[in-house]
Short mmCIF file of C-alpha atoms in Angstrom, two decimals:
data_model
loop_
_atom_site.label_atom_id
_atom_site.label_comp_id
_atom_site.label_asym_id
_atom_site.label_seq_id
_atom_site.Cartn_x
_atom_site.Cartn_y
_atom_site.Cartn_z
CA LYS A 5 -8.47 9.06 -3.72
CA ALA A 6 -5.19 7.24 -2.31
CA GLY A 7 -4.80 3.60 -2.31
CA VAL A 8 -3.44 0.98 0.14
CA THR A 9 -0.57 1.97 1.46
CA GLN A 10 1.66 -0.95 3.10
CA THR A 11 4.68 0.38 5.08
CA PRO A 12 8.02 -1.14 4.96
CA ARG A 13 8.61 -1.54 1.58
CA TYR A 14 11.68 -3.74 2.07
CA LEU A 15 12.30 -5.47 5.58
CA ILE A 16 15.30 -7.99 6.36
CA LYS A 17 15.25 -9.43 9.77
CA THR A 18 17.22 -12.61 11.48
CA ARG A 19 15.13 -15.44 12.41
CA GLY A 20 14.10 -15.50 15.99
CA GLN A 21 12.86 -12.11 15.64
CA GLN A 22 9.74 -10.49 15.31
CA VAL A 23 8.36 -8.07 12.57
CA THR A 24 5.34 -5.54 12.35
CA LEU A 25 4.06 -4.99 9.00
CA SER A 26 1.43 -1.97 8.66
CA CYS A 27 -1.57 -1.46 6.34
CA SER A 28 -3.28 1.90 5.34
CA PRO A 29 -6.81 1.09 3.79
CA ILE A 30 -8.47 3.27 1.04
CA SER A 31 -10.21 5.87 2.99
CA GLY A 32 -13.70 4.45 3.67
CA HIS A 33 -13.04 1.05 3.18
CA ARG A 34 -13.60 -1.13 6.48
CA SER A 35 -12.21 -4.48 5.63
CA VAL A 36 -8.48 -5.33 5.53
CA SER A 37 -7.30 -8.39 4.53
CA TRP A 38 -3.79 -9.76 4.28
CA TYR A 39 -2.27 -12.54 2.19
CA GLN A 40 1.67 -13.73 1.94
CA GLN A 41 3.24 -14.66 -1.29
CA THR A 42 5.90 -17.25 -2.11
CA PRO A 43 7.40 -18.53 -5.61
CA GLY A 44 6.49 -21.82 -3.96
CA GLN A 45 2.80 -21.66 -2.79
CA GLY A 46 1.61 -18.58 -4.40
CA LEU A 47 -0.71 -16.28 -2.69
CA GLN A 48 -2.05 -17.57 0.26
CA PHE A 49 -4.78 -16.20 2.44
CA LEU A 50 -3.50 -15.04 6.07
CA PHE A 51 -6.86 -13.12 7.71
CA GLU A 52 -9.05 -10.47 7.58
CA TYR A 53 -10.57 -7.97 9.75
CA PHE A 54 -13.33 -5.65 9.91
CA SER A 55 -14.50 -2.87 12.58
CA GLU A 56 -11.44 -4.56 14.73
CA THR A 57 -12.71 -7.59 14.45
CA GLN A 58 -11.25 -10.57 12.76
CA ARG A 59 -13.87 -12.22 10.72
CA ASN A 60 -12.03 -15.17 8.30
CA LYS A 61 -8.88 -16.81 9.10
CA GLY A 62 -6.23 -18.83 7.08
CA ASN A 63 -4.21 -21.81 7.39
CA PHE A 64 -1.26 -20.37 9.07
CA PRO A 65 0.34 -21.18 12.37
CA GLY A 66 -0.18 -18.91 15.71
CA ARG A 67 3.12 -16.77 14.87
CA PHE A 68 1.07 -15.02 12.45
CA SER A 69 -1.23 -12.32 13.91
CA GLY A 70 -2.87 -9.41 12.86
CA ARG A 71 -5.16 -6.58 14.25
CA GLN A 72 -7.36 -3.44 13.05
CA PHE A 73 -7.42 0.18 14.62
CA SER A 74 -10.39 1.80 15.09
CA ASN A 75 -9.27 4.15 12.14
CA SER A 76 -9.51 0.61 9.78
CA ARG A 77 -5.55 0.64 9.71
CA SER A 78 -3.92 -2.71 10.60
CA GLU A 79 -0.90 -4.03 11.58
CA MET A 80 0.39 -7.90 11.05
CA ASN A 81 3.31 -9.57 13.47
CA VAL A 82 4.97 -12.12 12.68
CA SER A 83 7.24 -13.53 15.62
CA THR A 84 9.84 -16.13 16.07
CA LEU A 85 10.48 -15.80 12.67
CA GLU A 86 11.86 -18.74 10.24
CA LEU A 87 13.07 -18.58 7.25
CA GLY A 88 10.26 -19.60 5.45
CA ASP A 89 8.22 -16.74 6.25
CA SER A 90 10.37 -14.62 3.70
CA ALA A 91 7.91 -13.98 1.33
CA LEU A 92 5.71 -10.63 -0.51
CA TYR A 93 3.47 -9.76 2.21
CA LEU A 94 0.51 -8.04 0.52
CA CYS A 95 -2.33 -6.43 2.10
CA ALA A 96 -5.95 -5.36 0.41
CA SER A 97 -8.98 -3.61 1.24
CA SER A 98 -12.69 -3.39 0.52
CA PRO A 99 -15.51 -0.91 1.77
CA GLY A 100 -17.03 -4.37 3.43
CA ARG A 101 -20.20 -4.63 4.90
CA THR A 102 -22.19 -5.80 8.20
CA GLY A 103 -24.18 -8.43 8.71
CA GLY A 104 -26.18 -10.12 6.06
CA SER A 105 -25.73 -11.45 2.80
CA VAL A 106 -22.45 -9.68 1.64
CA SER A 107 -22.19 -9.03 -2.45
CA ASN A 108 -18.76 -10.15 -3.97
CA GLU A 109 -16.62 -6.82 -3.40
CA LYS A 110 -13.24 -6.44 -5.20
CA LEU A 111 -10.01 -6.08 -3.34
CA PHE A 112 -7.61 -3.47 -3.92
CA PHE A 113 -4.13 -4.49 -3.33
CA GLY A 114 -0.99 -2.86 -1.76
CA SER A 115 2.47 -2.67 -3.03
CA GLY A 116 3.60 -5.53 -0.80
CA THR A 117 6.25 -5.46 1.97
CA GLN A 118 8.80 -7.96 0.52
CA LEU A 119 10.73 -9.66 3.98
CA SER A 120 13.58 -11.37 4.25
CA VAL A 121 14.74 -13.78 7.13
CA LEU A 122 18.38 -14.46 7.16
CA SER B 16 -11.08 -26.42 -0.39
CA GLN B 17 -11.12 -24.95 -3.67
CA GLU B 18 -8.07 -24.96 -6.00
CA LEU B 19 -7.43 -22.43 -9.20
CA GLU B 20 -5.20 -23.96 -11.92
CA GLN B 21 -3.89 -21.63 -14.26
CA SER B 22 -2.76 -22.64 -18.06
CA PRO B 23 -0.42 -21.54 -19.38
CA GLN B 24 2.01 -21.30 -16.61
CA SER B 25 4.26 -18.93 -19.25
CA LEU B 26 3.63 -17.25 -22.79
CA ILE B 27 5.96 -15.33 -24.62
CA VAL B 28 4.12 -13.22 -27.68
CA GLN B 29 5.29 -11.31 -30.56
CA GLU B 30 3.97 -7.70 -30.25
CA GLY B 31 0.21 -7.58 -31.91
CA LYS B 32 -0.61 -11.01 -31.02
CA ASN B 33 -3.83 -12.07 -29.44
CA LEU B 34 -3.24 -14.66 -26.60
CA THR B 35 -6.00 -16.73 -24.02
CA ILE B 36 -4.96 -17.00 -20.81
CA ASN B 37 -7.36 -19.81 -18.91
CA CYS B 38 -8.34 -20.32 -15.24
CA THR B 39 -10.11 -23.86 -14.56
CA SER B 40 -11.52 -24.02 -10.64
CA SER B 41 -12.10 -27.53 -8.75
CA LYS B 42 -15.56 -26.50 -7.44
CA THR B 43 -18.33 -23.95 -7.98
CA LEU B 44 -17.51 -20.54 -8.83
CA TYR B 45 -19.28 -17.72 -7.11
CA GLY B 46 -17.10 -14.89 -8.17
CA LEU B 47 -13.73 -15.01 -10.29
CA TYR B 48 -11.47 -11.90 -10.09
CA TRP B 49 -8.61 -11.22 -13.07
CA TYR B 50 -5.80 -9.22 -11.50
CA LYS B 51 -2.38 -8.44 -12.80
CA GLN B 52 0.89 -8.03 -10.80
CA LYS B 53 4.46 -7.14 -11.80
CA TYR B 54 6.75 -8.46 -10.46
CA GLY B 55 7.65 -7.99 -6.63
CA GLU B 56 4.56 -5.32 -6.57
CA GLY B 57 1.23 -5.17 -5.76
CA LEU B 58 -2.11 -6.79 -7.50
CA ILE B 59 -3.90 -4.48 -9.91
CA PHE B 60 -7.26 -5.17 -10.45
CA LEU B 61 -8.76 -6.18 -13.60
CA MET B 62 -12.16 -7.45 -14.11
CA MET B 63 -14.45 -9.32 -11.79
CA LEU B 64 -17.26 -11.42 -13.43
CA GLN B 65 -20.31 -12.98 -11.28
CA LYS B 66 -22.63 -14.72 -13.79
CA GLY B 67 -22.04 -17.79 -15.98
CA GLY B 68 -21.60 -16.67 -19.67
CA GLU B 69 -20.75 -12.89 -18.27
CA GLU B 70 -18.35 -11.33 -20.26
CA LYS B 71 -16.34 -7.79 -19.55
CA SER B 72 -14.22 -5.88 -21.69
CA HIS B 73 -11.57 -3.20 -20.58
CA GLU B 74 -9.62 -1.62 -23.36
CA LYS B 75 -7.53 -4.62 -25.17
CA ILE B 76 -8.52 -7.20 -22.26
CA THR B 77 -12.10 -9.69 -22.52
CA ALA B 78 -12.53 -12.05 -19.53
CA LYS B 79 -15.87 -14.49 -19.83
CA LEU B 80 -17.01 -16.57 -17.13
CA ASP B 81 -18.08 -20.25 -18.73
CA GLU B 82 -20.18 -21.42 -14.94
CA LYS B 83 -20.80 -24.76 -16.29
CA LYS B 84 -17.21 -25.66 -17.20
CA GLN B 85 -16.29 -23.81 -13.87
CA GLN B 86 -13.65 -22.24 -16.16
CA SER B 87 -12.92 -18.44 -17.00
CA SER B 88 -10.78 -17.45 -19.93
CA LEU B 89 -8.75 -13.87 -20.56
CA HIS B 90 -8.30 -13.04 -23.62
CA ILE B 91 -5.68 -10.00 -24.90
CA THR B 92 -6.14 -8.79 -28.72
CA ALA B 93 -3.01 -6.89 -30.11
CA SER B 94 -0.80 -7.64 -27.00
CA GLN B 95 1.70 -4.35 -26.76
CA PRO B 96 4.80 -4.41 -24.03
CA SER B 97 2.93 -2.94 -21.41
CA HIS B 98 0.44 -5.91 -20.89
CA ALA B 99 3.56 -7.94 -19.65
CA GLY B 100 3.25 -8.95 -16.13
CA ILE B 101 2.07 -11.67 -13.72
CA TYR B 102 -2.05 -12.69 -14.85
CA LEU B 103 -3.60 -13.90 -11.74
CA CYS B 104 -7.31 -15.53 -11.58
CA GLY B 105 -9.02 -15.27 -7.92
CA ALA B 106 -12.46 -16.71 -6.59
CA ASP B 107 -14.52 -16.41 -4.27
CA GLY B 108 -15.38 -20.16 -3.13
CA ALA B 109 -18.67 -18.83 -0.95
CA PRO B 110 -21.74 -18.41 -2.66
CA GLY B 111 -23.35 -14.71 -1.34
CA GLY B 112 -19.67 -13.90 -1.38
CA THR B 113 -19.34 -14.36 2.55
CA SER B 114 -15.90 -15.47 2.38
CA TYR B 115 -14.51 -11.96 4.50
CA GLY B 116 -11.93 -11.33 1.91
CA LYS B 117 -10.62 -14.48 1.36
CA LEU B 118 -9.69 -15.32 -2.46
CA THR B 119 -8.23 -18.82 -3.85
CA PHE B 120 -5.55 -17.83 -6.28
CA GLY B 121 -4.45 -19.47 -9.14
CA GLN B 122 -0.41 -19.78 -9.71
CA GLY B 123 -0.33 -17.35 -11.97
CA THR B 124 0.50 -16.89 -15.76
CA ILE B 125 3.25 -15.09 -16.69
CA LEU B 126 3.26 -12.90 -20.04
CA THR B 127 6.21 -11.52 -21.59
CA VAL B 128 5.28 -9.32 -24.71
CA HIS B 129 8.82 -9.21 -27.04
CA PRO B 130 8.47 -5.83 -29.46
#
């Protein structure tokens, strides 16, 4: 089975621009989560999608947004880029479950997109 | 909000030595995950612990969960250069795993193994 695929691997942008990152989950996985990793703040949760619906959201400004398509692929968008947005953006997928009590599921991470904002 | 503190922050050992990394939570642990990361790359899943007293092993790596102490430890026996990397603990802060993809991570422990 192919793992979680993130594209592009590296990205260089300038302040004020916007960027879109892509994530293809493991086949059959319906939940996709996004994380930001920086040396100062470590790994921080951005948001999670399941069946094209955002179920959970971290404490990031509205410039960070995402969406999920019917095939479970997900995209993350950052508008009006700031220098502080430079980070490794990681996507993770898990099988996901609907409704009721959800048992803990392990997250499978992609290799990430390294974003540099100049 | 839940916080995880890992110790030590970095560790340098000689090949063949044993080592332990600790992860302490500020709140009750409902699920504790250990991941390994190579610098600038994604996280590789190592183990998941869900019950107090639970212990799991994979090859030379053993992880334990002490629910009462809100702590987990990762022990590597007879370390090898291939064990080098960043070890991260992550916790699911919601009972029943309803945090929907959100894990709180520790700051990581950088492990260097000298041949």
